Coordinates of C-alpha atoms in Angstrom, one line a residue:
M1 CA 0.0 0.0 0.0
H2 CA 2.9 2.3 0.6
N3 CA 6.6 2.4 -0.2
D4 CA 8.2 3.3 3.1
P5 CA 11.5 1.6 3.8
G6 CA 11.3 2.8 7.5
L7 CA 7.7 1.4 7.8
Q8 CA 6.5 4.6 9.6
P9 CA 2.8 3.6 9.8
E10 CA 3.8 0.3 11.4
R11 CA 6.0 2.0 14.0
T12 CA 3.2 4.5 14.8
D13 CA 0.7 1.6 15.1
L14 CA 2.9 -0.2 17.6
A15 CA 3.3 3.0 19.6
W16 CA -0.5 3.4 19.8
R17 CA -0.8 -0.3 20.9
R18 CA 1.8 0.3 23.6
T19 CA -0.2 3.3 24.8
A20 CA -3.4 1.2 24.9
L21 CA -1.6 -1.5 26.9
T22 CA -0.2 1.1 29.3
L23 CA -3.7 2.4 29.9
V24 CA -5.0 -1.2 30.6
T25 CA -2.1 -1.6 33.0
A26 CA -3.0 1.6 34.8
A27 CA -6.6 0.4 35.0
L28 CA -5.4 -2.8 36.7
I29 CA -3.3 -0.7 39.2
F30 CA -6.4 1.4 39.9
L31 CA -8.4 -1.8 40.4
R32 CA -6.0 -2.7 43.2
W33 CA -6.8 0.6 44.9
M34 CA -10.5 -0.3 45.2
P35 CA -10.3 -2.0 48.6
L36 CA -8.3 0.9 50.0
H37 CA -10.1 3.9 48.5
G38 CA -13.6 2.6 47.7
W39 CA -15.9 3.0 44.8
F40 CA -14.3 6.1 43.4
T41 CA -11.4 4.1 41.9
G42 CA -14.0 2.3 39.7
T43 CA -14.3 5.6 37.8
L44 CA -10.6 5.6 37.3
V45 CA -10.7 2.0 36.0
A46 CA -13.5 2.8 33.7
A47 CA -11.9 5.9 32.3
S48 CA -8.6 4.1 31.7
L49 CA -10.3 1.2 29.9
L50 CA -12.5 3.6 27.8
A51 CA -9.4 5.5 26.7
A52 CA -7.6 2.2 25.7
L53 CA -10.8 1.0 23.9
G54 CA -10.9 4.3 22.0
I55 CA -7.3 3.7 20.8
V56 CA -8.0 0.2 19.7
L57 CA -11.2 1.1 17.9
T58 CA -9.6 3.9 15.9
Q59 CA -6.3 2.2 15.2
R60 CA -7.2 0.8 11.7
R61 CA -8.4 4.2 10.5
R62 CA -5.2 5.9 11.7
Y63 CA -3.0 3.3 10.0
H64 CA -4.8 3.6 6.6
H65 CA -4.7 7.4 6.9
Q66 CA -0.9 7.3 7.4
A67 CA -0.3 4.7 4.7
S68 CA -2.4 6.7 2.1
G69 CA -0.6 9.9 3.2
I70 CA 2.8 8.3 2.5
A71 CA 1.6 6.9 -0.8
G72 CA 0.2 10.3 -1.8
A73 CA 3.2 12.2 -0.4
V74 CA 0.8 14.2 1.8
M75 CA 1.0 13.6 5.6
S76 CA -0.7 15.3 8.4
A77 CA -0.2 14.9 12.1
N78 CA -2.9 13.3 14.2
V79 CA -3.1 16.3 16.5
R80 CA -6.7 15.6 17.7
G81 CA -6.0 12.0 18.7
T82 CA -2.7 12.8 20.4
A83 CA -4.3 15.7 22.3
A84 CA -7.2 13.5 23.4
I85 CA -5.0 10.8 24.8
A86 CA -2.6 13.3 26.4
G87 CA -5.6 15.0 28.0
S88 CA -7.0 11.7 29.2
V89 CA -3.6 10.8 30.8
V90 CA -3.4 14.2 32.5
V91 CA -6.9 13.8 33.9
L92 CA -6.3 10.2 35.1
A93 CA -3.1 11.3 36.8
G94 CA -4.8 14.2 38.5
L95 CA -7.6 11.9 39.7
G96 CA -5.1 9.3 40.9
I97 CA -3.2 11.9 42.9
Y98 CA -6.5 13.2 44.3
T99 CA -7.5 9.6 45.3
V100 CA -4.3 8.9 47.1
L101 CA -4.0 12.3 48.9
F102 CA -7.6 13.2 49.7
L103 CA -9.8 10.1 49.8
P104 CA -9.9 8.4 53.2
L105 CA -8.7 4.8 53.5
Q106 CA -11.5 2.3 53.8
P107 CA -11.5 0.2 57.0

């Protein structure tokens, strides 16, 4: 589909997969917090898994967009997707810090 000796779409695809896997790992860590901090950590788990699912569901479209951009010699950055994931990570980090610092420990 494209003539890219560096296989840029494949490398980018792998990076998005690692990001999704990292979000699933964060969800598992948040799940371990549930006995300590209560139900609020369930929202962190759900938000992490939704962000990972969003990456997985849009992955094929991103790959084809990049491959066709290389073939047509016209590439554009995925600013919206990158900003959305960066925002999600910042929000999750903030909520995680809030959970650890301000939520009381469950007996």
